[in-house]
Amino acid sequence: MARKIIIDGKEIEAEDNLTLLQACEQAGAEMPRFCFHERLSVAGNCRMCLVEWVGSPKPQASCALQVKDIFPNKDGTPAKINTNSPVARKAREGVMEFLLINHPLDCPICDQGGECDLQDQALGYGRAAFHRFNENKRGVEDKYMGPLIKTVMTRCIHCTRCIRFATEIAGVPDLGATGRGEDMEVTTYLEKAFESELSGCVVDLCPVGALTSRPYAFAARPWELGKTESIDVMDAQGCAIRVDARGREVMRVLPRTNEDVNEEWISDKTRHACDGLMRQRLDRCYVRRNGKLEPATWTEAFAAIAARVKETSPQRMAAIVGDLVAAEEIKALKDLMTMLGVVHLDCRQDGAKLGGRRPSYLFNTTIAGVESADALLLIGSNPRWEAPVLNARLRKTWLNGTFHVANVGEPFDLTYPAAQLGNRIGVLDALADGSHEFASVLKNAKRPMMIVGMGALTRVDGGAVLKRAARIATETGMIGPAGSPAEGGWIGFNVLHTAAARVAALDLGFLPGKGGRDVAGIVDGAQKGEIDFIYLLGADEFPADKLGRAFVVYQGTHGDLGANNADVILPGAAYTEKDGLFANFEGRVQEAERATFPPGDGKEDWAIIRALSDVLGHRLPYDTLEGVRLALAQQVPHFANLGQVPAHGGADPAVWNAVGTDGPLDNTVPLASAIADFYLTNPIARASRAMAECSRIYVHRDRKMAAE
């Protein structure tokens, strides 16, 4: 229901459920605030948003009033609200005076300087001419909040945004307040670290310099940095980010707002693993001579590859794609291998039993669509580690209504309640035939959904697990009519990928051809001497040290497992150093833009493969990035539609009848998580000092959680 209000002399209609602050902003007013945030509960404790309600005896906090609370005047005319009248301005100046009396003059040394809400609003509402505070200023001891958050709590203005975020969004109630009045202090309970994969978001929320990034401390000022909009690749969600760089160094990564993907949150790994981009980098070519890797030119490296390819039959050659590569280089490598006649291709380093029609390997509900669900079955998945921002959305769904969750697999603290159905895979048979009690919960739900994780699909019986999951989905009403949830359609079958490159590689068919081997088969063939040549494109998450005497070409960015066992190394570009397309686990294609250049002799990966194709005598038919993307769109049309989730025939029963493979489930092997250490899942993260420290504290517990 809408209600008429006169704001600054302008009559508007605003919805009843809006706050008065939001209604004023709709009318074009500029509303200062410190405590109010659209995604958090209303606290109403900073009072910076005071407005004059004509007829009211005192100014009103506009964030704490809803439009439905603004009743008309006695004569029936709409209520009048003034946001910039002398009364409102004097009230805000008084609030600012109170905020500044205890705030230290740290601006020259504060990391928040230049992007501080208090600085900006003090410019408009601060009284510089005089002050009336002659008492002693308040001092507060700094608190320990973990290795990622630096605290200077004397700067805190008690907006409580961090507390509300921790409790409501992150679901980790580690932050709270003690004392009252000027004795109030924001702190962690028992002086322990803020143990959340989203902890860095409190730095974005803090309107002053009380909470800042510890790894970024005293590193740069915002006006020194070049800012580039990009996409995160630390997991498969494809969160929207902004990469801030100075020269060739990425200084920090911040979130961008994308309501359909990540709202405005990113994980700590996304935010802080960027220091790994400059460490352990491959910046020149290497060729192994006499058992030792030695520096080489591009010509020498290509010549060594060409010589080995010339003497190797296609049946004894293989290629493996890694987890962080863009669609352009996957396309280029696939085309080159096809020209050479190679059929041993795979993109599933972890051995996931995936392939076939697109709905069978996508997150079909969509990220935003999970808010419509009312029941969830997790199978071999820990979304808190595999996709922390998605997990926050699942928690949001639980907070907003009835949301029944059951977990088949390892028990985890998901930040919302989940019924544990055990970690033996045999329970899927009971769910599929309807004899398990949770099967009736799924059947009675209006929009049930399922998330199948890599912990289930990478098992030996992963194909059979996928088959049972598809049967559960069809039997419990998860496969509804076609169309997105917003259009009234519903598909509750979801696969949660952990690799940013996986969906694009599956879309492009980087899978074993007829008679081809998967990753396990390639490794086995190399050990038996049946595979002589292996091309690794950023592949580090499989046993590359067990490739026997095979000739290994590694194209990538870091001196990780793949490079350590290579015979030729080609230095590529990281995701911040090239323009590339990535498809997230929904199938949404997004573009990562180049923020810096690769170090040394590093080149864009598709260009390396294009140059190599010339030397091998199988020249690829494109010379520019636009040419590669045109070829991509010709093979897979949805790569031309950036930012959209492509339509698919998910409601077709034939799709789900063909999902997975028939076979028994191995109930003797318990389900295990696909991720053993959230902070060290890829070469960039493993090269990061910040992620190593987080792993030591949060995962391995090498030191106390409390401050020392």
mmCIF file of N, CA and C in Angstrom, residues 175-280:
data_model
loop_
_atom_site.group_PDB
_atom_site.id
_atom_site.type_symbol
_atom_site.label_atom_id
_atom_site.label_comp_id
_atom_site.label_asym_id
_atom_site.label_seq_id
_atom_site.Cartn_x
_atom_site.Cartn_y
_atom_site.Cartn_z
ATOM 1 N N LEU A 175 30.603 -11.028 17.577
ATOM 2 C CA LEU A 175 30.769 -9.624 17.936
ATOM 3 C C LEU A 175 29.613 -9.170 18.804
ATOM 4 N N GLY A 176 29.908 -8.280 19.722
ATOM 5 C CA GLY A 176 28.871 -7.721 20.583
ATOM 6 C C GLY A 176 29.370 -6.453 21.236
ATOM 7 N N ALA A 177 28.570 -5.898 22.130
ATOM 8 C CA ALA A 177 28.930 -4.652 22.803
ATOM 9 C C ALA A 177 28.833 -4.848 24.306
ATOM 10 N N THR A 178 29.762 -4.244 25.017
ATOM 11 C CA THR A 178 29.728 -4.236 26.475
ATOM 12 C C THR A 178 29.624 -2.802 26.956
ATOM 13 N N GLY A 179 29.076 -2.610 28.160
ATOM 14 C CA GLY A 179 28.979 -1.274 28.725
ATOM 15 C C GLY A 179 27.846 -0.469 28.134
ATOM 16 N N ARG A 180 27.661 0.732 28.684
ATOM 17 C CA ARG A 180 26.610 1.634 28.216
ATOM 18 C C ARG A 180 27.175 3.035 28.088
ATOM 19 N N GLY A 181 26.491 3.849 27.280
ATOM 20 C CA GLY A 181 26.922 5.237 27.127
ATOM 21 C C GLY A 181 28.322 5.328 26.573
ATOM 22 N N GLU A 182 29.134 6.224 27.159
ATOM 23 C CA GLU A 182 30.497 6.372 26.653
ATOM 24 C C GLU A 182 31.397 5.211 27.078
ATOM 25 N N ASP A 183 30.899 4.342 27.950
ATOM 26 C CA ASP A 183 31.651 3.147 28.335
ATOM 27 C C ASP A 183 31.387 1.976 27.399
ATOM 28 N N MET A 184 30.515 2.142 26.437
ATOM 29 C CA MET A 184 30.215 1.058 25.503
ATOM 30 C C MET A 184 31.435 0.757 24.637
ATOM 31 N N GLU A 185 31.707 -0.534 24.434
ATOM 32 C CA GLU A 185 32.797 -0.968 23.571
ATOM 33 C C GLU A 185 32.330 -2.123 22.698
ATOM 34 N N VAL A 186 32.615 -2.034 21.402
ATOM 35 C CA VAL A 186 32.353 -3.142 20.477
ATOM 36 C C VAL A 186 33.538 -4.087 20.551
ATOM 37 N N THR A 187 33.253 -5.362 20.778
ATOM 38 C CA THR A 187 34.336 -6.311 20.996
ATOM 39 C C THR A 187 33.917 -7.699 20.550
ATOM 40 N N THR A 188 34.879 -8.602 20.524
ATOM 41 C CA THR A 188 34.577 -10.010 20.283
ATOM 42 C C THR A 188 34.468 -10.701 21.625
ATOM 43 N N TYR A 189 33.562 -11.635 21.720
ATOM 44 C CA TYR A 189 33.380 -12.351 22.969
ATOM 45 C C TYR A 189 34.660 -13.119 23.319
ATOM 46 N N LEU A 190 35.100 -12.982 24.552
ATOM 47 C CA LEU A 190 36.284 -13.672 25.064
ATOM 48 C C LEU A 190 37.534 -13.346 24.258
ATOM 49 N N GLU A 191 37.542 -12.171 23.623
ATOM 50 C CA GLU A 191 38.707 -11.732 22.851
ATOM 51 C C GLU A 191 39.139 -12.769 21.813
ATOM 52 N N LYS A 192 38.184 -13.430 21.162
ATOM 53 C CA LYS A 192 38.510 -14.423 20.140
ATOM 54 C C LYS A 192 38.409 -13.797 18.759
ATOM 55 N N ALA A 193 38.995 -14.471 17.779
ATOM 56 C CA ALA A 193 38.930 -13.978 16.411
ATOM 57 C C ALA A 193 37.505 -14.077 15.874
ATOM 58 N N PHE A 194 37.200 -13.199 14.932
ATOM 59 C CA PHE A 194 35.911 -13.227 14.243
ATOM 60 C C PHE A 194 35.989 -14.360 13.228
ATOM 61 N N GLU A 195 35.404 -15.496 13.558
ATOM 62 C CA GLU A 195 35.605 -16.714 12.783
ATOM 63 C C GLU A 195 34.518 -16.872 11.732
ATOM 64 N N SER A 196 34.673 -16.147 10.632
ATOM 65 C CA SER A 196 33.726 -16.231 9.528
ATOM 66 C C SER A 196 34.475 -16.086 8.220
ATOM 67 N N GLU A 197 33.991 -16.781 7.194
ATOM 68 C CA GLU A 197 34.580 -16.660 5.854
ATOM 69 C C GLU A 197 34.202 -15.345 5.187
ATOM 70 N N LEU A 198 33.326 -14.562 5.823
ATOM 71 C CA LEU A 198 32.894 -13.271 5.291
ATOM 72 C C LEU A 198 33.338 -12.124 6.188
ATOM 73 N N SER A 199 34.311 -12.359 7.053
ATOM 74 C CA SER A 199 34.653 -11.373 8.081
ATOM 75 C C SER A 199 35.106 -10.043 7.493
ATOM 76 N N GLY A 200 35.764 -10.068 6.330
ATOM 77 C CA GLY A 200 36.255 -8.827 5.745
ATOM 78 C C GLY A 200 35.167 -7.848 5.358
ATOM 79 N N CYS A 201 33.919 -8.312 5.256
ATOM 80 C CA CYS A 201 32.824 -7.417 4.883
ATOM 81 C C CYS A 201 32.566 -6.355 5.938
ATOM 82 N N VAL A 202 32.958 -6.615 7.199
ATOM 83 C CA VAL A 202 32.735 -5.593 8.230
ATOM 84 C C VAL A 202 33.607 -4.372 7.981
ATOM 85 N N VAL A 203 34.720 -4.547 7.278
ATOM 86 C CA VAL A 203 35.567 -3.402 6.934
ATOM 87 C C VAL A 203 34.839 -2.485 5.953
ATOM 88 N N ASP A 204 34.142 -3.088 4.979
ATOM 89 C CA ASP A 204 33.349 -2.286 4.047
ATOM 90 C C ASP A 204 32.209 -1.579 4.763
ATOM 91 N N LEU A 205 31.618 -2.240 5.743
ATOM 92 C CA LEU A 205 30.458 -1.682 6.431
ATOM 93 C C LEU A 205 30.838 -0.588 7.412
ATOM 94 N N CYS A 206 32.022 -0.665 7.999
ATOM 95 C CA CYS A 206 32.420 0.315 9.021
ATOM 96 C C CYS A 206 32.482 1.710 8.407
ATOM 97 N N PRO A 207 31.711 2.676 8.933
ATOM 98 C CA PRO A 207 31.683 4.013 8.318
ATOM 99 C C PRO A 207 32.855 4.896 8.738
ATOM 100 N N VAL A 208 33.677 4.423 9.664
ATOM 101 C CA VAL A 208 34.853 5.169 10.115
ATOM 102 C C VAL A 208 36.065 4.259 10.002
ATOM 103 N N GLY A 209 37.158 4.603 10.637
ATOM 104 C CA GLY A 209 38.371 3.793 10.533
ATOM 105 C C GLY A 209 38.581 2.856 11.695
ATOM 106 N N ALA A 210 37.506 2.486 12.405
ATOM 107 C CA ALA A 210 37.661 1.587 13.546
ATOM 108 C C ALA A 210 38.055 0.190 13.098
ATOM 109 N N LEU A 211 37.498 -0.285 11.982
ATOM 110 C CA LEU A 211 37.821 -1.593 11.424
ATOM 111 C C LEU A 211 38.385 -1.391 10.027
ATOM 112 N N THR A 212 39.615 -1.770 9.834
ATOM 113 C CA THR A 212 40.249 -1.653 8.517
ATOM 114 C C THR A 212 40.937 -2.973 8.187
ATOM 115 N N SER A 213 41.394 -3.087 6.949
ATOM 116 C CA SER A 213 42.022 -4.324 6.484
ATOM 117 C C SER A 213 43.447 -4.414 7.010
ATOM 118 N N ARG A 214 43.743 -5.461 7.751
ATOM 119 C CA ARG A 214 45.091 -5.622 8.301
ATOM 120 C C ARG A 214 46.130 -5.867 7.201
ATOM 121 N N PRO A 215 45.882 -6.748 6.211
ATOM 122 C CA PRO A 215 46.897 -6.937 5.165
ATOM 123 C C PRO A 215 47.137 -5.681 4.324
ATOM 124 N N TYR A 216 46.147 -4.801 4.231
ATOM 125 C CA TYR A 216 46.253 -3.597 3.398
ATOM 126 C C TYR A 216 46.741 -2.392 4.200
ATOM 127 N N ALA A 217 47.014 -2.553 5.485
ATOM 128 C CA ALA A 217 47.326 -1.414 6.356
ATOM 129 C C ALA A 217 48.520 -0.615 5.831
ATOM 130 N N PHE A 218 48.327 0.691 5.712
ATOM 131 C CA PHE A 218 49.365 1.650 5.317
ATOM 132 C C PHE A 218 49.973 1.333 3.945
ATOM 133 N N ALA A 219 49.221 0.675 3.080
ATOM 134 C CA ALA A 219 49.758 0.260 1.784
ATOM 135 C C ALA A 219 49.549 1.315 0.702
ATOM 136 N N ALA A 220 48.384 1.947 0.664
ATOM 137 C CA ALA A 220 48.086 2.891 -0.422
ATOM 138 C C ALA A 220 46.916 3.776 -0.025
ATOM 139 N N ARG A 221 46.761 4.867 -0.756
ATOM 140 C CA ARG A 221 45.597 5.727 -0.631
ATOM 141 C C ARG A 221 44.673 5.474 -1.818
ATOM 142 N N PRO A 222 43.369 5.656 -1.638
ATOM 143 C CA PRO A 222 42.439 5.291 -2.720
ATOM 144 C C PRO A 222 42.666 6.063 -4.009
ATOM 145 N N TRP A 223 43.144 7.306 -3.897
ATOM 146 C CA TRP A 223 43.318 8.092 -5.123
ATOM 147 C C TRP A 223 44.568 7.685 -5.905
ATOM 148 N N GLU A 224 45.396 6.814 -5.329
ATOM 149 C CA GLU A 224 46.577 6.322 -6.048
ATOM 150 C C GLU A 224 46.265 5.110 -6.916
ATOM 151 N N LEU A 225 45.100 4.536 -6.756
ATOM 152 C CA LEU A 225 44.813 3.232 -7.329
ATOM 153 C C LEU A 225 43.977 3.321 -8.596
ATOM 154 N N GLY A 226 44.317 2.482 -9.562
ATOM 155 C CA GLY A 226 43.462 2.295 -10.719
ATOM 156 C C GLY A 226 42.403 1.259 -10.395
ATOM 157 N N LYS A 227 41.164 1.530 -10.757
ATOM 158 C CA LYS A 227 40.037 0.684 -10.351
ATOM 159 C C LYS A 227 39.434 0.006 -11.581
ATOM 160 N N THR A 228 39.325 -1.331 -11.510
ATOM 161 C CA THR A 228 38.851 -2.132 -12.641
ATOM 162 C C THR A 228 37.751 -3.065 -12.176
ATOM 163 N N GLU A 229 36.630 -3.057 -12.878
ATOM 164 C CA GLU A 229 35.542 -3.972 -12.554
ATOM 165 C C GLU A 229 35.847 -5.350 -13.129
ATOM 166 N N SER A 230 35.679 -6.372 -12.292
ATOM 167 C CA SER A 230 36.055 -7.708 -12.726
ATOM 168 C C SER A 230 35.160 -8.748 -12.059
ATOM 169 N N ILE A 231 35.582 -10.014 -12.163
ATOM 170 C CA ILE A 231 34.831 -11.156 -11.641
ATOM 171 C C ILE A 231 35.784 -12.019 -10.818
ATOM 172 N N ASP A 232 35.307 -12.510 -9.701
ATOM 173 C CA ASP A 232 36.112 -13.352 -8.822
ATOM 174 C C ASP A 232 36.185 -14.783 -9.348
ATOM 175 N N VAL A 233 37.359 -15.423 -9.144
ATOM 176 C CA VAL A 233 37.524 -16.814 -9.569
ATOM 177 C C VAL A 233 37.944 -17.722 -8.418
ATOM 178 N N MET A 234 37.919 -17.217 -7.188
ATOM 179 C CA MET A 234 38.323 -18.045 -6.051
ATOM 180 C C MET A 234 37.332 -19.178 -5.789
ATOM 181 N N ASP A 235 36.094 -19.002 -6.217
ATOM 182 C CA ASP A 235 35.134 -20.105 -6.232
ATOM 183 C C ASP A 235 34.337 -19.976 -7.520
ATOM 184 N N ALA A 236 33.286 -20.769 -7.670
ATOM 185 C CA ALA A 236 32.559 -20.805 -8.941
ATOM 186 C C ALA A 236 31.331 -19.909 -8.953
ATOM 187 N N GLN A 237 31.152 -19.062 -7.935
ATOM 188 C CA GLN A 237 29.959 -18.217 -7.899
ATOM 189 C C GLN A 237 30.064 -17.016 -8.826
ATOM 190 N N GLY A 238 31.280 -16.559 -9.101
ATOM 191 C CA GLY A 238 31.455 -15.434 -10.008
ATOM 192 C C GLY A 238 31.025 -14.117 -9.409
ATOM 193 N N CYS A 239 31.431 -13.858 -8.168
ATOM 194 C CA CYS A 239 31.047 -12.612 -7.488
ATOM 195 C C CYS A 239 31.617 -11.405 -8.225
ATOM 196 N N ALA A 240 30.847 -10.323 -8.232
ATOM 197 C CA ALA A 240 31.293 -9.084 -8.865
ATOM 198 C C ALA A 240 32.278 -8.380 -7.942
ATOM 199 N N ILE A 241 33.443 -8.042 -8.471
ATOM 200 C CA ILE A 241 34.481 -7.413 -7.656
ATOM 201 C C ILE A 241 35.056 -6.197 -8.376
ATOM 202 N N ARG A 242 35.776 -5.406 -7.604
ATOM 203 C CA ARG A 242 36.554 -4.298 -8.151
ATOM 204 C C ARG A 242 38.002 -4.508 -7.759
ATOM 205 N N VAL A 243 38.879 -4.529 -8.743
ATOM 206 C CA VAL A 243 40.301 -4.744 -8.505
ATOM 207 C C VAL A 243 41.000 -3.392 -8.488
ATOM 208 N N ASP A 244 41.621 -3.062 -7.359
ATOM 209 C CA ASP A 244 42.359 -1.808 -7.216
ATOM 210 C C ASP A 244 43.849 -2.096 -7.323
ATOM 211 N N ALA A 245 44.496 -1.498 -8.302
ATOM 212 C CA ALA A 245 45.904 -1.787 -8.563
ATOM 213 C C ALA A 245 46.712 -0.501 -8.629
ATOM 214 N N ARG A 246 47.982 -0.620 -8.263
ATOM 215 C CA ARG A 246 48.943 0.477 -8.418
ATOM 216 C C ARG A 246 50.124 -0.073 -9.199
ATOM 217 N N GLY A 247 50.321 0.454 -10.397
ATOM 218 C CA GLY A 247 51.337 -0.102 -11.269
ATOM 219 C C GLY A 247 50.958 -1.518 -11.665
ATOM 220 N N ARG A 248 51.870 -2.459 -11.449
ATOM 221 C CA ARG A 248 51.605 -3.860 -11.792
ATOM 222 C C ARG A 248 51.128 -4.678 -10.604
ATOM 223 N N GLU A 249 50.925 -4.036 -9.467
ATOM 224 C CA GLU A 249 50.559 -4.779 -8.260
ATOM 225 C C GLU A 249 49.100 -4.545 -7.897
ATOM 226 N N VAL A 250 48.382 -5.630 -7.668
ATOM 227 C CA VAL A 250 47.016 -5.542 -7.158
ATOM 228 C C VAL A 250 47.096 -5.279 -5.663
ATOM 229 N N MET A 251 46.562 -4.142 -5.239
ATOM 230 C CA MET A 251 46.659 -3.753 -3.838
ATOM 231 C C MET A 251 45.504 -4.303 -3.008
ATOM 232 N N ARG A 252 44.323 -4.375 -3.601
ATOM 233 C CA ARG A 252 43.178 -4.883 -2.844
ATOM 234 C C ARG A 252 42.063 -5.270 -3.809
ATOM 235 N N VAL A 253 41.138 -6.058 -3.301
ATOM 236 C CA VAL A 253 39.943 -6.457 -4.044
ATOM 237 C C VAL A 253 38.733 -6.109 -3.195
ATOM 238 N N LEU A 254 37.774 -5.403 -3.789
ATOM 239 C CA LEU A 254 36.567 -4.980 -3.084
ATOM 240 C C LEU A 254 35.334 -5.507 -3.820
ATOM 241 N N PRO A 255 34.201 -5.612 -3.132
ATOM 242 C CA PRO A 255 32.992 -6.110 -3.801
ATOM 243 C C PRO A 255 32.303 -5.044 -4.628
ATOM 244 N N ARG A 256 31.623 -5.485 -5.680
ATOM 245 C CA ARG A 256 30.670 -4.652 -6.410
ATOM 246 C C ARG A 256 29.281 -5.218 -6.182
ATOM 247 N N THR A 257 28.282 -4.387 -6.294
ATOM 248 C CA THR A 257 26.913 -4.839 -6.077
ATOM 249 C C THR A 257 26.381 -5.540 -7.320
ATOM 250 N N ASN A 258 25.908 -6.756 -7.135
ATOM 251 C CA ASN A 258 25.196 -7.498 -8.173
ATOM 252 C C ASN A 258 24.112 -8.296 -7.459
ATOM 253 N N GLU A 259 22.896 -7.803 -7.504
ATOM 254 C CA GLU A 259 21.812 -8.395 -6.720
ATOM 255 C C GLU A 259 21.566 -9.856 -7.083
ATOM 256 N N ASP A 260 21.820 -10.231 -8.330
ATOM 257 C CA ASP A 260 21.528 -11.591 -8.768
ATOM 258 C C ASP A 260 22.602 -12.592 -8.379
ATOM 259 N N VAL A 261 23.791 -12.106 -8.037
ATOM 260 C CA VAL A 261 24.900 -13.021 -7.778
ATOM 261 C C VAL A 261 25.383 -12.937 -6.329
ATOM 262 N N ASN A 262 25.932 -11.787 -5.932
ATOM 263 C CA ASN A 262 26.561 -11.706 -4.612
ATOM 264 C C ASN A 262 26.027 -10.579 -3.748
ATOM 265 N N GLU A 263 24.940 -9.928 -4.182
ATOM 266 C CA GLU A 263 24.445 -8.735 -3.476
ATOM 267 C C GLU A 263 25.611 -7.754 -3.345
ATOM 268 N N GLU A 264 26.184 -7.605 -2.150
ATOM 269 C CA GLU A 264 27.380 -6.754 -2.061
ATOM 270 C C GLU A 264 28.439 -7.391 -1.167
ATOM 271 N N TRP A 265 28.418 -8.731 -1.070
ATOM 272 C CA TRP A 265 29.358 -9.435 -0.200
ATOM 273 C C TRP A 265 30.376 -10.222 -1.024
ATOM 274 N N ILE A 266 31.553 -10.401 -0.485
ATOM 275 C CA ILE A 266 32.551 -11.316 -1.042
ATOM 276 C C ILE A 266 33.219 -12.044 0.113
ATOM 277 N N SER A 267 33.837 -13.170 -0.179
ATOM 278 C CA SER A 267 34.482 -13.961 0.860
ATOM 279 C C SER A 267 35.858 -13.394 1.187
ATOM 280 N N ASP A 268 36.414 -13.842 2.300
ATOM 281 C CA ASP A 268 37.747 -13.395 2.699
ATOM 282 C C ASP A 268 38.812 -13.853 1.722
ATOM 283 N N LYS A 269 38.615 -15.013 1.111
ATOM 284 C CA LYS A 269 39.589 -15.494 0.125
ATOM 285 C C LYS A 269 39.565 -14.621 -1.114
ATOM 286 N N THR A 270 38.385 -14.245 -1.560
ATOM 287 C CA THR A 270 38.264 -13.327 -2.694
ATOM 288 C C THR A 270 38.962 -12.011 -2.394
ATOM 289 N N ARG A 271 38.762 -11.508 -1.196
ATOM 290 C CA ARG A 271 39.246 -10.182 -0.814
ATOM 291 C C ARG A 271 40.747 -10.154 -0.574
ATOM 292 N N HIS A 272 41.284 -11.191 0.080
ATOM 293 C CA HIS A 272 42.651 -11.094 0.594
ATOM 294 C C HIS A 272 43.666 -12.022 -0.062
ATOM 295 N N ALA A 273 43.257 -12.907 -0.969
ATOM 296 C CA ALA A 273 44.232 -13.778 -1.624
ATOM 297 C C ALA A 273 45.036 -13.042 -2.689
ATOM 298 N N CYS A 274 44.696 -11.773 -2.952
ATOM 299 C CA CYS A 274 45.340 -11.043 -4.053
ATOM 300 C C CYS A 274 46.835 -10.839 -3.832
ATOM 301 N N ASP A 275 47.313 -10.908 -2.584
ATOM 302 C CA ASP A 275 48.760 -10.753 -2.395
ATOM 303 C C ASP A 275 49.517 -11.944 -2.974
ATOM 304 N N GLY A 276 48.818 -13.054 -3.226
ATOM 305 C CA GLY A 276 49.449 -14.204 -3.862
ATOM 306 C C GLY A 276 49.695 -14.014 -5.344
ATOM 307 N N LEU A 277 49.120 -12.953 -5.933
ATOM 308 C CA LEU A 277 49.314 -12.714 -7.368
ATOM 309 C C LEU A 277 50.752 -12.323 -7.703
ATOM 310 N N MET A 278 51.507 -11.802 -6.737
ATOM 311 C CA MET A 278 52.870 -11.348 -7.003
ATOM 312 C C MET A 278 53.928 -12.313 -6.477
ATOM 313 N N ARG A 279 53.514 -13.362 -5.816
ATOM 314 C CA ARG A 279 54.480 -14.272 -5.211
ATOM 315 C C ARG A 279 54.516 -15.599 -5.968
ATOM 316 N N GLN A 280 55.719 -16.184 -6.032
ATOM 317 C CA GLN A 280 55.939 -17.477 -6.687
ATOM 318 C C GLN A 280 55.448 -17.461 -8.130
#
